[in-house]
XYZ file of C-alpha atoms in Angstrom:
339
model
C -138.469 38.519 75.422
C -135.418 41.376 74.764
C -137.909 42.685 72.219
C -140.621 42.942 74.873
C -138.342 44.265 76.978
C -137.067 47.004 75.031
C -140.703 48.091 74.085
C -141.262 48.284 78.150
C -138.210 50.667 78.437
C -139.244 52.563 75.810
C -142.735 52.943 77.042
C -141.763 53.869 80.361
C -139.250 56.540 79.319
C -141.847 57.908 77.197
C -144.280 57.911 79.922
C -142.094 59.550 82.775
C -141.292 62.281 79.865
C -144.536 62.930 79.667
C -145.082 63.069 82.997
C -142.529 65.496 83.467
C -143.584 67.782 80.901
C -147.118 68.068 82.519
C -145.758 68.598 86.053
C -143.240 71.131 84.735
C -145.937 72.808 82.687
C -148.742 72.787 85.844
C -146.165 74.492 87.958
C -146.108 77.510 85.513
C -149.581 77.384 85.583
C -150.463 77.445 88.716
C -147.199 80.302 88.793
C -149.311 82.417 85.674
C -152.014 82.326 87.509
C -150.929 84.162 90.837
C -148.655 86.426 89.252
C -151.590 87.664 86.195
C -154.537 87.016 88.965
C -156.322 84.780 86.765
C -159.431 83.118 88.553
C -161.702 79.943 86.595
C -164.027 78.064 87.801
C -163.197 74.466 88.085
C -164.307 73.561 84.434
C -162.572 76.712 83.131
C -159.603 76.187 84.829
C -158.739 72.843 83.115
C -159.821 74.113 79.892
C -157.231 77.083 80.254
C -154.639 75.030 81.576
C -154.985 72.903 78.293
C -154.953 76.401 76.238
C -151.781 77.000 78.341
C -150.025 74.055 78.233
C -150.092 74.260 74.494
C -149.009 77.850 74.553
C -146.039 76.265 76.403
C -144.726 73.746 73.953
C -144.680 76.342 71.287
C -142.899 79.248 73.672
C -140.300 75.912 74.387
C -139.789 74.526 70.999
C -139.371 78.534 69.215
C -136.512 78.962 72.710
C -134.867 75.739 71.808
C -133.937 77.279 68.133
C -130.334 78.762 67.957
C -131.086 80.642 65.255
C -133.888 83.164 66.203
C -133.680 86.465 67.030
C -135.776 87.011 69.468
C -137.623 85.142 72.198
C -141.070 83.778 73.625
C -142.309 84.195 76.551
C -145.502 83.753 79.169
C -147.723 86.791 79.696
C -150.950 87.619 80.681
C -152.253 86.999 77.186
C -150.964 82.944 77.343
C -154.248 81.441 78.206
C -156.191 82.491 75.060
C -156.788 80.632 72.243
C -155.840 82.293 69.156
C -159.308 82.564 67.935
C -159.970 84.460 71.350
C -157.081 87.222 70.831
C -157.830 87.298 67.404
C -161.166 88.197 67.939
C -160.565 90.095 71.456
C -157.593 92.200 70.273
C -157.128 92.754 66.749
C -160.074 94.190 65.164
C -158.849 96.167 61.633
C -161.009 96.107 58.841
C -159.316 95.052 56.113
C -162.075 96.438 53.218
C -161.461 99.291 54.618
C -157.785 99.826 55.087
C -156.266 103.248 53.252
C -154.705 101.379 50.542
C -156.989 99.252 49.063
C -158.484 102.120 47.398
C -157.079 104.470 44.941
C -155.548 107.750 46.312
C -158.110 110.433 47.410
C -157.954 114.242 45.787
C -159.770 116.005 49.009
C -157.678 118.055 51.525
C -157.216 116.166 53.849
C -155.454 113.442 52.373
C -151.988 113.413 50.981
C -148.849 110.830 50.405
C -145.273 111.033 49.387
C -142.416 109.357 49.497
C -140.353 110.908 52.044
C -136.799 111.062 50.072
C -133.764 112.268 51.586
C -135.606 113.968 54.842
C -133.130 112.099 57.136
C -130.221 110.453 56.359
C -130.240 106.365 56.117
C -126.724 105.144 57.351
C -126.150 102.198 59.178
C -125.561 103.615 63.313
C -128.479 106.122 62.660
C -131.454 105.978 65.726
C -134.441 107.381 66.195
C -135.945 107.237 69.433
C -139.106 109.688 70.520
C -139.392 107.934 73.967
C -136.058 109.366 74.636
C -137.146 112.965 73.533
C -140.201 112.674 76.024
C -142.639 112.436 73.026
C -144.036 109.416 74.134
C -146.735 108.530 76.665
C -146.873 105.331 78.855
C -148.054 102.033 78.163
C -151.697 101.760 77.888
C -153.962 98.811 78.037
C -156.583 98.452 75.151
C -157.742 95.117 77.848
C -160.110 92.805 75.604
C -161.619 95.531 73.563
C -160.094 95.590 69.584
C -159.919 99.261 70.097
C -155.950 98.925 69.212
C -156.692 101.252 66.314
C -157.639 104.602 68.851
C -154.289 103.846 70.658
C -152.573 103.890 67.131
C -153.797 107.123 66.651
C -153.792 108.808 69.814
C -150.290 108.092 70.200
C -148.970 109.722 66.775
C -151.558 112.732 67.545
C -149.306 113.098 71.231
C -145.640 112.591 69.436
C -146.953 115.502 66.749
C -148.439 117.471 69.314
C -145.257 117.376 71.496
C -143.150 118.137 68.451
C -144.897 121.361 67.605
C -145.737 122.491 71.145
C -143.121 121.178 73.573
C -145.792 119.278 75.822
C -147.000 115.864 76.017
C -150.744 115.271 76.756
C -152.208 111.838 77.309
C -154.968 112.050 74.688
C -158.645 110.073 75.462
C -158.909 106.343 73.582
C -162.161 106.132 74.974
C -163.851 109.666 73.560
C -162.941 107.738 69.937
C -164.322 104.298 70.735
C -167.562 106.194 72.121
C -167.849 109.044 70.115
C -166.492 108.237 66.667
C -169.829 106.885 64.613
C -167.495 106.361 61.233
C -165.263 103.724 63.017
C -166.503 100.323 64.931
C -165.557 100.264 68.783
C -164.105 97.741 70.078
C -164.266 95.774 66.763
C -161.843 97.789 64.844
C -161.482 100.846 62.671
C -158.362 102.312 60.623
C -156.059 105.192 62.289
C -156.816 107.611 59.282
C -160.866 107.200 59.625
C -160.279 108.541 63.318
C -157.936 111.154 61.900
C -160.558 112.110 59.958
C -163.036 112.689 62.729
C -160.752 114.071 65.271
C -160.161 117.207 62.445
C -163.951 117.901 62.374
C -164.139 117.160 66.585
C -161.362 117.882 67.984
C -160.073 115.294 71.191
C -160.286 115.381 74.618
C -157.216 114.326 76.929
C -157.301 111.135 79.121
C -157.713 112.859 82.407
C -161.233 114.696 80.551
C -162.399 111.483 79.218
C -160.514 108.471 80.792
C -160.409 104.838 79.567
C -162.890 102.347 80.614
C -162.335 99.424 77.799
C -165.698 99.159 76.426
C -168.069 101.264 74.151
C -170.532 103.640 76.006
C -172.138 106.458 75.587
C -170.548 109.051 73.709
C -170.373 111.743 76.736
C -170.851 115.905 76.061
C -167.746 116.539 77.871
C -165.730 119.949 78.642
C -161.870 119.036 77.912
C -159.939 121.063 79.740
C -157.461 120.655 76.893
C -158.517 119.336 73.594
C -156.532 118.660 70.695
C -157.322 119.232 67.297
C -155.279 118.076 63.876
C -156.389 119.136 60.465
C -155.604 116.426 57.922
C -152.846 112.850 57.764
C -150.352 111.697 55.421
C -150.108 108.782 54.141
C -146.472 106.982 53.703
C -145.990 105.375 50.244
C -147.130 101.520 51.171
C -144.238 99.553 51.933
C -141.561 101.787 52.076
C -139.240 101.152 55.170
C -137.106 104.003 54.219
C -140.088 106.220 53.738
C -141.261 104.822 56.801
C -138.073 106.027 58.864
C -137.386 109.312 57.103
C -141.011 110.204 58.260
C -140.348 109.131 61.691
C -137.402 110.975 61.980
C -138.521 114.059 61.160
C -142.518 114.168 62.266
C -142.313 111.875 64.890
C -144.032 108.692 66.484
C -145.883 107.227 63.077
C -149.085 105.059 63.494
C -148.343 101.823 61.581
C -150.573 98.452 61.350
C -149.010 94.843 61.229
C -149.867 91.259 61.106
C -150.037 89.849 64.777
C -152.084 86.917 64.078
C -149.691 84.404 64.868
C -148.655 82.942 68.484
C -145.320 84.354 68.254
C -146.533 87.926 68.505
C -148.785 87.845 71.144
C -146.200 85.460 73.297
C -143.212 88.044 72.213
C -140.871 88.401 74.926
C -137.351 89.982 73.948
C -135.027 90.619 70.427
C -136.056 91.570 67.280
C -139.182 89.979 66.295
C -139.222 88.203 62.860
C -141.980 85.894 61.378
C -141.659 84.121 58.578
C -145.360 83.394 58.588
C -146.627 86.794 58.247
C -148.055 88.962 55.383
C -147.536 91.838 54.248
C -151.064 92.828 53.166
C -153.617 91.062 56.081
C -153.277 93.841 58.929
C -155.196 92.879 61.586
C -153.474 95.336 64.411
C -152.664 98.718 64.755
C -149.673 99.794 66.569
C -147.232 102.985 67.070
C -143.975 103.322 65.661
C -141.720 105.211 67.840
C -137.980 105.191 66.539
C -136.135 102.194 65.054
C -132.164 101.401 65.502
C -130.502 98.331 65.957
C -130.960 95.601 68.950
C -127.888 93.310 69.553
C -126.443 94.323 65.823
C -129.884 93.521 64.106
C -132.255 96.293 62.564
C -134.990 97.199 64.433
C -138.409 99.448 64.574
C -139.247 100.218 68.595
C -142.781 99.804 68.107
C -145.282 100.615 71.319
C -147.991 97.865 71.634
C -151.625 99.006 73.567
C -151.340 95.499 75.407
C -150.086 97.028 78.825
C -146.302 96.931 80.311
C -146.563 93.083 80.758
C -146.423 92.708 77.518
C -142.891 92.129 75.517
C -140.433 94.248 76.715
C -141.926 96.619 79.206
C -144.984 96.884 77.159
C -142.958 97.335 73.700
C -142.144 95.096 70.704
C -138.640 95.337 68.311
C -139.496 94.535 64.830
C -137.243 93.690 62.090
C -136.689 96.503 60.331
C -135.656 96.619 56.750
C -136.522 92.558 55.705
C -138.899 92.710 53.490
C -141.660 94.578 54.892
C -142.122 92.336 57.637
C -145.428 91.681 58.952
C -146.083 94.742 57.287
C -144.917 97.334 59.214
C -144.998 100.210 56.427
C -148.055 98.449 54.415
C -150.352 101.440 55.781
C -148.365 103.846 58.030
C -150.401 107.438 58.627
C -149.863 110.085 61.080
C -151.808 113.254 61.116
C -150.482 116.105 59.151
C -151.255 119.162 61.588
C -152.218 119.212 64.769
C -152.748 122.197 67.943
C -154.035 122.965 71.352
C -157.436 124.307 71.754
């Protein structure tokens, strides 16, 4: 009978736990809903609540662990799978990232090792937003066109650096226009590099952003940019990686963001044990690096719009390893001017 007993108490503990733990997690869903304006039909809407509720107990049990250094959050991302952002979002292909083949002899191609350009000591910060080298936060939305954003951002920070003005350059003239890269399912920073020397690109108010390959249009920028070649920085060189930074501004970088914990990424220095060094599935933009509550950090500029992270940008652990490969395949474009 006490045995019986006990398994009741335990059973009904359990159950009320449970119970709890769905309420709780309906209430931010019903919450993520009206603040990200999500509307399912009813089918849907269970089916993303399920998506969600996972989503949930991963954001709670990474929170619950004194020992990270940063934190997980809800966004306007939280109700996709992770075959759905992986597919929606990151788009690079890896057979053809710039060093998995052996280094290239033409012009327009060259890589060192950036030594002693900027000195390395502990309180040294970089930060281009600060310098008004930086554009907004853009939003890629669910095209995997991260790899235009990548690039147009390290064509504005060189472009500001040699002319003193920041233009918002046009994502959308690469996804339609570029025939060498893939649209909205990927392409490298350096093949649109590559293009934009022979073409030239138009700014964002000339050719604005619609999130989806169309027609390549015969447009007449009223200012166009062109750059004439890219460097690439010696493959996982941090120190490379910030000397470069330092000195030619924002650098286009790729990463691993496969896992949940970058896409739910809310604050602190992001670190992920999980990731590789060598599968790079998204391009980003690194824009300074320094140190966030006493840890190292890259300030690295996502393409996933301001509700993202922390106003749209992610802190990376800087110096550990090459983490998530932040300086497997950095690039940024050599030479650039205002046509």
């Amino acid at each position: 009978m006490k045995n019986l007993f006990l398994l009741l108490l335990i059973f009904f503990c359990t159950s009320q736990l449970i119970f709890s733990s769905v309420t709780e997690h309906w209430k931010k869903f019903e919450e993520f809903e009206k603040k990200y304006e999500k509307h399912y039909d009813e089918k849907e809407r269970l089916y993303r609540y399920d998506v969600f509720s996972k989503r949930m107990k991963t954001i709670e049990e990474h929170n619950s662990n004194p020992d990270a250094t940063y934190k997980m959050g809800v966004n306007h991302l939280s109700d996709l799978t992770r075959s759905e952002y992986l597919s929606k979002l990151n788009a690079l292909p890896m057979d053809l990232c710039p060093h998995n083949f052996p280094e290239r002899a033409d012009a327009i191609y060259s890589s060192h090792n950036f030594e002693g350009l900027a000195p390395q000591t502990e309180n040294f910060k970089v930060d281009w937003r600060a310098k008004g080298a930086v554009s907004p936060i853009k939003n890629q939305q669910q095209c995997g066109s991260c790899w235009s954003f990548s690039t147009t951002g390290t064509i504005e920070g060189r472009t500001f650096l040699l002319t003193n003005k920041l233009f918002s350059l046009s994502e959308q003239m690469l996804v339609d226009c570029d025939r060498g890269c893939f649209a909205c399912n990927g392409c490298w920073p350096y093949m649109a590099l590559e293009w934009i020397s022979k073409n030239g690109l138009c700014s964002e108010y000339d050719y604005p952003y619609v999130g989806y390959k169309q027609d390549c249009e015969d447009v007449i920028c009223k200012r166009r940019v062109n750059c004439t070649g890219y460097t690439l920085i010696k493959k996982g060189d941090e120190t490379a990686l910030a000397s470069a930074c330092a000195k030619y501004g924002p650098i286009s970088v790729a990463v691993d963001a496969s896992q949940d914990s970058f896409v739910n990424y809310q604050s602190g220095v992001y670190y992920e044990p999980k990731c590789t060094t060598t599968y790079l599935d998204h391009a980003v933009l690194v824009v300074g690096y320094g140190t966030v509550d006493g840890i190292k950090a890259w300030i690295v500029k996502n393409s996933w719009g301001v509700q993202y992270g922390v106003n749209g940008y992610i802190y990376m652990s800087k110096d550990r390893d090459n983490n998530c490969g932040i300086a497997s395949a950095a690039v940024y474009p050599t030479s650039c001017s205002l046509l």
